N, CA, C and O of each residue as an XYZ file, in Angstrom:
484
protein
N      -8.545      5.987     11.376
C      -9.934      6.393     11.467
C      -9.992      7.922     11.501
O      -9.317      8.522     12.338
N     -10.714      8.538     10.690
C     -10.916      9.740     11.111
C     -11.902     10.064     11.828
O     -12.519      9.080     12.237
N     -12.507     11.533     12.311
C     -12.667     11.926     12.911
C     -14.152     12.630     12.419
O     -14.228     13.591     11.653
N     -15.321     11.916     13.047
C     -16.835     12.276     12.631
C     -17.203     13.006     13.486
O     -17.464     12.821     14.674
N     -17.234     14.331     12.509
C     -17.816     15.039     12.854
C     -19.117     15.909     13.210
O     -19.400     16.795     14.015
N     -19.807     15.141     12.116
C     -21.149     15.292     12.555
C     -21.692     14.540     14.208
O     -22.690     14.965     14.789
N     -20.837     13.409     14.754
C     -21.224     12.989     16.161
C     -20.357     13.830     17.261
O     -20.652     13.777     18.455
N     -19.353     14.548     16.810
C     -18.592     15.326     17.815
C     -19.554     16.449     17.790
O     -19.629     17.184     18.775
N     -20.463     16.693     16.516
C     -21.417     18.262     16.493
C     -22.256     17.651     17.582
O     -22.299     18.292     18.632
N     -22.796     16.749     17.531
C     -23.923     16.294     18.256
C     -23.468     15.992     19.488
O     -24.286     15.972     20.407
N     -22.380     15.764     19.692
C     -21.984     15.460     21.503
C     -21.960     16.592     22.212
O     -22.470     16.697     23.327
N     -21.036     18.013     21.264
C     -21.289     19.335     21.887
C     -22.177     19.526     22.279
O     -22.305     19.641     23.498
N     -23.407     19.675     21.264
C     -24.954     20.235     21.420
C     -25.610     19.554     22.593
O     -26.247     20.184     23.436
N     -25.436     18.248     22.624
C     -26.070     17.560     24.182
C     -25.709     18.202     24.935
O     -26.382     19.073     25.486
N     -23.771     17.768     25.310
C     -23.431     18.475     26.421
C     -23.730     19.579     26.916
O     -24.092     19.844     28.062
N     -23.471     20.670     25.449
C     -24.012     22.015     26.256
C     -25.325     21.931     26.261
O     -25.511     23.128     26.043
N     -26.227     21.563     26.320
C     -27.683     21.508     26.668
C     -28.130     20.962     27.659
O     -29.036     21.533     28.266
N     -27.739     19.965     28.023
C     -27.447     18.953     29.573
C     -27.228     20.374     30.890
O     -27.769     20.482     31.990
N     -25.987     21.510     30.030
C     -25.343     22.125     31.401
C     -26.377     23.548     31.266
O     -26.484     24.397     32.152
N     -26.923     23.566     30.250
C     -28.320     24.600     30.195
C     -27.315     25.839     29.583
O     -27.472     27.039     29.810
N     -26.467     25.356     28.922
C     -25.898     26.811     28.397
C     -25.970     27.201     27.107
O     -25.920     26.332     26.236
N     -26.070     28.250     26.838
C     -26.430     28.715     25.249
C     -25.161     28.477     24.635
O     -24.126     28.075     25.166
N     -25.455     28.880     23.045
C     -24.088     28.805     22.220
C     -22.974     29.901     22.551
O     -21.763     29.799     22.356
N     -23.755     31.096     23.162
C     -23.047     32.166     23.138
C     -22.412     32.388     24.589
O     -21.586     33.243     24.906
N     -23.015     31.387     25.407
C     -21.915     31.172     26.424
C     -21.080     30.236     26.558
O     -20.529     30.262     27.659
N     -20.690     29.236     25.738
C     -19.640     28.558     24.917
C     -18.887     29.040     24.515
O     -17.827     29.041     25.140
N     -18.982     29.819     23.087
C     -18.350     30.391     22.251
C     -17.811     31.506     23.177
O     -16.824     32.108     22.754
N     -18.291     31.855     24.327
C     -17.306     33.522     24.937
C     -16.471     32.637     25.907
O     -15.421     33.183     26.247
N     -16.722     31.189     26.522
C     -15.516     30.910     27.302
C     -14.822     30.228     27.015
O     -13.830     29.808     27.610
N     -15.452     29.871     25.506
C     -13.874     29.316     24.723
C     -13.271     29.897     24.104
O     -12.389     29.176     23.638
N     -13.189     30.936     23.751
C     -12.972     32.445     22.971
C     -12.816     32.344     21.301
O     -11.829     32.535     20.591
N     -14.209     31.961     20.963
C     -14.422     31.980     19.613
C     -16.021     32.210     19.481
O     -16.781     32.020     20.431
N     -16.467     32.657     18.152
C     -17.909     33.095     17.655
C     -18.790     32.024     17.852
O     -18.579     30.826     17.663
N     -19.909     32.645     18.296
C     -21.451     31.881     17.991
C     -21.627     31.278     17.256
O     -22.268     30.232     17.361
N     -20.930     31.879     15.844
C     -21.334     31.481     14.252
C     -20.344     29.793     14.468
O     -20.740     28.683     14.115
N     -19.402     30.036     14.950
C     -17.918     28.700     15.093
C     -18.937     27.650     15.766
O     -19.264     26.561     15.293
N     -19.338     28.193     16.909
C     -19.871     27.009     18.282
C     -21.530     26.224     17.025
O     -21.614     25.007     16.858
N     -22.330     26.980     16.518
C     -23.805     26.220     15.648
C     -22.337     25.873     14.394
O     -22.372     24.661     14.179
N     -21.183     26.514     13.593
C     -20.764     25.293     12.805
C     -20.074     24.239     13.222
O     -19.801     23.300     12.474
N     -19.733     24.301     14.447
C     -19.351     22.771     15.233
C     -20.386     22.016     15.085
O     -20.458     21.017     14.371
N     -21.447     22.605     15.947
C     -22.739     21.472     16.540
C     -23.051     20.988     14.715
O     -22.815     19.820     14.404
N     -23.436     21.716     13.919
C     -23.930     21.062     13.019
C     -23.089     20.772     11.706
O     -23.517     21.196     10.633
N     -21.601     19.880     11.783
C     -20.928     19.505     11.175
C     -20.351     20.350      9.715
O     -19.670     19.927      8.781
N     -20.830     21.449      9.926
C     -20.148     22.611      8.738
C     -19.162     23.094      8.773
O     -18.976     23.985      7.944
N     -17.844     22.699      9.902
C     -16.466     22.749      9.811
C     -15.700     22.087     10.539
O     -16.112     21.771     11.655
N     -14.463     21.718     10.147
C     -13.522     20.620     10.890
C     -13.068     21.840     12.077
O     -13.085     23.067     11.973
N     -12.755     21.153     12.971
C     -12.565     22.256     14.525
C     -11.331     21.423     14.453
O     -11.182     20.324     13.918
N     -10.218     22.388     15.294
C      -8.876     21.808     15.285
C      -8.760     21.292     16.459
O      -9.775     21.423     17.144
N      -7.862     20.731     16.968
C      -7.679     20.244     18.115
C      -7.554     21.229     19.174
O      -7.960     20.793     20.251
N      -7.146     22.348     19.206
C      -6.876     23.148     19.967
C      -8.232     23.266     20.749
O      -8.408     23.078     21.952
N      -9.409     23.719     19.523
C     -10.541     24.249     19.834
C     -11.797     23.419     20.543
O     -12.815     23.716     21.168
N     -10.969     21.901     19.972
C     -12.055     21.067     20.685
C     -11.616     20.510     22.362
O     -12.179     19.867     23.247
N     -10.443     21.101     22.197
C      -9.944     21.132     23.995
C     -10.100     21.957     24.496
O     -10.155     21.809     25.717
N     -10.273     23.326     23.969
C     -11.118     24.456     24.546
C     -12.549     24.142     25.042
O     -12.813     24.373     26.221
N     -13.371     23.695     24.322
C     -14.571     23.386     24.431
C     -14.974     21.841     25.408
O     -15.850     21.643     26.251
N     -14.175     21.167     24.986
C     -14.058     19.908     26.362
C     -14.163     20.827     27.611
O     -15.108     20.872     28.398
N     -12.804     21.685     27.652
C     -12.734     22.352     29.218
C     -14.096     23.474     29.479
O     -14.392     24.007     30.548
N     -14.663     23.599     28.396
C     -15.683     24.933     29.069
C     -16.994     23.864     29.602
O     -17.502     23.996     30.715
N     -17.466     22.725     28.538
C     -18.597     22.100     29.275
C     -18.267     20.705     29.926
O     -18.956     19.687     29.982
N     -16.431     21.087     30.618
C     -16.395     20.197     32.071
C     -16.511     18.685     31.782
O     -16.793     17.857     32.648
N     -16.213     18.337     30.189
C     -15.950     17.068     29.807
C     -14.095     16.501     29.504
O     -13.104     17.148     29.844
N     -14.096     15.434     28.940
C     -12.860     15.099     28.359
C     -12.809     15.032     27.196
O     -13.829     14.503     26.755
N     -11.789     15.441     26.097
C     -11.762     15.510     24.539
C     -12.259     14.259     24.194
O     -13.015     14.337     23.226
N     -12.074     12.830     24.748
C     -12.575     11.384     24.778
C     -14.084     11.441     24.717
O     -14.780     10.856     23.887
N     -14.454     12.125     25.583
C     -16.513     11.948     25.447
C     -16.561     12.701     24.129
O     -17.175     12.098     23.249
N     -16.043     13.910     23.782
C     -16.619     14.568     22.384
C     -16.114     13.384     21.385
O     -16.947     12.833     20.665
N     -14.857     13.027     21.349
C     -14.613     12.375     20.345
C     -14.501     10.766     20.412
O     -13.542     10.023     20.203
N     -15.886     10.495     20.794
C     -15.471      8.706     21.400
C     -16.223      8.244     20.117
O     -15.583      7.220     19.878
N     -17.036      8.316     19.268
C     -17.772      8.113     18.256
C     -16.346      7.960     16.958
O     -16.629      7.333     15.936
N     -15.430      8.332     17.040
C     -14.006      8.317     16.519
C     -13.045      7.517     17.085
O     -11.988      7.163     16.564
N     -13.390      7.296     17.986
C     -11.467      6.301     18.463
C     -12.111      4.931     18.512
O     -13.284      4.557     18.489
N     -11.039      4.359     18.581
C     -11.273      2.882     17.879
C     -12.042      2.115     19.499
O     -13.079      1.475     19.677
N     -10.981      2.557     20.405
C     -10.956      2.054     21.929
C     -11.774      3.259     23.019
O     -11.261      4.255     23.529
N     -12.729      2.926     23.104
C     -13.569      4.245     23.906
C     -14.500      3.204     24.642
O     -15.627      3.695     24.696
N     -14.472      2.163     25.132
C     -15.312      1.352     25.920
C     -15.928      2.088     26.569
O     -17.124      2.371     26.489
N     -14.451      2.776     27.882
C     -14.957      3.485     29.089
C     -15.828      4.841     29.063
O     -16.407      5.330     30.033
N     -15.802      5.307     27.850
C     -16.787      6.330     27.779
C     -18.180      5.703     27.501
O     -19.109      6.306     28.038
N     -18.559      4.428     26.643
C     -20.036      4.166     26.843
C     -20.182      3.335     27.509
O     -21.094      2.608     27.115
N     -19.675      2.981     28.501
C     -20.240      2.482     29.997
C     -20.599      3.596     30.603
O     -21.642      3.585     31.256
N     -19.855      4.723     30.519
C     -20.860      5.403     31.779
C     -21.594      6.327     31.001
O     -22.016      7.313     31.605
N     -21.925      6.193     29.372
C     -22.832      6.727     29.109
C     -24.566      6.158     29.201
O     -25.649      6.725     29.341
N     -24.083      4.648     29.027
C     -24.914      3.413     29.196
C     -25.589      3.797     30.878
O     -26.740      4.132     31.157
N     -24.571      3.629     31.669
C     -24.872      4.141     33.167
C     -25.429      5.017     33.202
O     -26.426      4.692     33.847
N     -25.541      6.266     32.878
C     -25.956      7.775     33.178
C     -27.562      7.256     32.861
O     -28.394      7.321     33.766
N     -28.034      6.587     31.118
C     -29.281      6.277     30.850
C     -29.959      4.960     31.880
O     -31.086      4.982     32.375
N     -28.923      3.834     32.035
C     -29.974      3.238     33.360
C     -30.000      3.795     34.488
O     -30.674      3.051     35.201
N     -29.609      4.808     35.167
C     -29.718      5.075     36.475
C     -31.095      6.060     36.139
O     -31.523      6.418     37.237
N     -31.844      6.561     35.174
C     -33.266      6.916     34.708
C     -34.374      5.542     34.566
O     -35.596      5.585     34.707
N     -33.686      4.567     34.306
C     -34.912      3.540     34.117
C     -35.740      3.299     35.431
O     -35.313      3.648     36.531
N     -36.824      2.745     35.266
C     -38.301      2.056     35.926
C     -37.527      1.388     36.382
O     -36.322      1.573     36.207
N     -38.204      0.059     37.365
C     -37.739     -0.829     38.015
C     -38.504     -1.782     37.056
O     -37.979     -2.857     36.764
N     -39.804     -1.420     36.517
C     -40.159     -2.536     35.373
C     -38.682     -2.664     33.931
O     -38.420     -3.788     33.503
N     -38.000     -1.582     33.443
C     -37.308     -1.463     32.538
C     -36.048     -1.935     32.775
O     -35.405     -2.298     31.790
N     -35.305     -2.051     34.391
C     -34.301     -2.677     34.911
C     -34.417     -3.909     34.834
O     -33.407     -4.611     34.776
N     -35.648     -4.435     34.817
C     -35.740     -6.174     34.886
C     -35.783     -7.105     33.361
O     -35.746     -8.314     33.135
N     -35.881     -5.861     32.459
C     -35.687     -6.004     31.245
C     -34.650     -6.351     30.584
O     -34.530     -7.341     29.863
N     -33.736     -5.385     30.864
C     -32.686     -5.267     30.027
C     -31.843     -6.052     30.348
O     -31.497     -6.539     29.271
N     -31.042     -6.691     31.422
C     -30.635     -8.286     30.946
C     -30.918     -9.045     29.748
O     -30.212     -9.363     28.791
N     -32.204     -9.267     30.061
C     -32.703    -10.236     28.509
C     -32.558     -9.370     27.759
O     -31.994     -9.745     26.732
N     -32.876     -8.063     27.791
C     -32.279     -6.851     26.080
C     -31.166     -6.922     25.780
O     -30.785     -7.050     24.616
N     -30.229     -6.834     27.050
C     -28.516     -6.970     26.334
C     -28.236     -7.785     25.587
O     -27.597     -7.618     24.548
N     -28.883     -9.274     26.207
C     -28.299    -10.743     26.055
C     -28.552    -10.527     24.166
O     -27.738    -10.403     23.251
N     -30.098    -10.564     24.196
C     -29.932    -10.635     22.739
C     -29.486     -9.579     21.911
O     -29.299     -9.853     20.726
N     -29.296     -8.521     22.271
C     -28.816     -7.239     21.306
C     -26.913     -8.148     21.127
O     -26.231     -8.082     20.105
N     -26.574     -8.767     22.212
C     -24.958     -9.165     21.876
C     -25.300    -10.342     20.557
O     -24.630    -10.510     19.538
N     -26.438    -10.987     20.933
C     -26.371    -12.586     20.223
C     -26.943    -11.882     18.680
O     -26.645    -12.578     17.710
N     -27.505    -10.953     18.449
C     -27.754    -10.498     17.418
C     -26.918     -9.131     16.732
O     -27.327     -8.578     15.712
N     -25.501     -8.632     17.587
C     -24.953     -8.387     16.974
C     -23.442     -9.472     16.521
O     -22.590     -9.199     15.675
N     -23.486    -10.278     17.094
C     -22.922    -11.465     16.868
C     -23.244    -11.722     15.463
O     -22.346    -11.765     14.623
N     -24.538    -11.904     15.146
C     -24.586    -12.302     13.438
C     -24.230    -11.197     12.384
O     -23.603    -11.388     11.342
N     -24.773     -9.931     12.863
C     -24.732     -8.896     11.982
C     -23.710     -8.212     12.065
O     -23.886     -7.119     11.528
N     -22.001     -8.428     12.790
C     -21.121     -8.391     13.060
C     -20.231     -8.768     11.516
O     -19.626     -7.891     10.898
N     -20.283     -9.925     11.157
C     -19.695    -10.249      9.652
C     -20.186     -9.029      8.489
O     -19.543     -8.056      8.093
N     -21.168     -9.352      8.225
C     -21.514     -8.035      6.824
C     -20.791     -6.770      7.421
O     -19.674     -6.421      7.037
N     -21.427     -6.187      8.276
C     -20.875     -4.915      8.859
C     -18.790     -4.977      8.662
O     -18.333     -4.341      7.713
N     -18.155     -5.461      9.250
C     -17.127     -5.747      8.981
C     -16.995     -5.360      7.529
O     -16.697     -4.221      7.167
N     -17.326     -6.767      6.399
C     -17.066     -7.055      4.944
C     -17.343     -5.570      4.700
O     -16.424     -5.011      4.101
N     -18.647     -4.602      5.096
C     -18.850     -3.185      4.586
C     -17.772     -2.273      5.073
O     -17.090     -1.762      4.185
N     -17.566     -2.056      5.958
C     -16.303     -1.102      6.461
C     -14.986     -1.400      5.654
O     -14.296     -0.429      5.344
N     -14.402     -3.209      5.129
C     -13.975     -2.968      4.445
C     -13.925     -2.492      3.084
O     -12.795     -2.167      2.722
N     -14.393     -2.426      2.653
C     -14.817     -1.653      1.065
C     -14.079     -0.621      0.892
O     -14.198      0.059     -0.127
């Protein structure tokens, strides 16, 4: 599997926006340009590994949350991304989502085959 980068651009840009920090205080404590940190966020260059462990360590994540949209096995990163969004829900929206899960599984249950047959292609 490689490595999508347009969702690693987009995990940066949350994260650092979540911690209220600009690009240019990114880019100075990971020690690379402004211009590097907006062509990360918006998928206009492959970042090496080095740089995306630089940047894990400046906005206080693991290389796994930037790059979980890529690894095959990343459960544990969207459980507690799943977590982070219900611990915001209503108490009307908590009583919901049981019955939302149930069928989002039973209906990716069907749409599970095509999807497959397409990836292989």
């Amino acid at each position: 599997m490689s490595v999508d980068y347009v969702k690693l651009g987009i995990r940066v840009r949350i994260r650092r926006e979540n911690l209220r920090m600009s690009q240019a205080e990114v880019a100075s404590a990971a020690g690379i340009s402004i211009q590097h940190v907006s062509n990360i966020e918006n998928a206009k260059t492959k970042v090496s590994l080095e740089r995306i462990v630089d940047i894990a360590n400046v906005l206080g994540c693991s290389v796994d949350e930037l790059l979980c949209d890529s690894m095959v096995k990343s459960k544990v990163i969207y459980i507690n991304e799943v977590a982070g969004l219900i611990e915001t829900f209503t108490d009307m929206e908590m009583r919901a989502l049981p019955e939302f899960l149930r069928s989002y599984k039973h209906f990716g249950r069907i749409l599970e085959k095509p999807i497959q047959q397409e990836d292989a292609k």
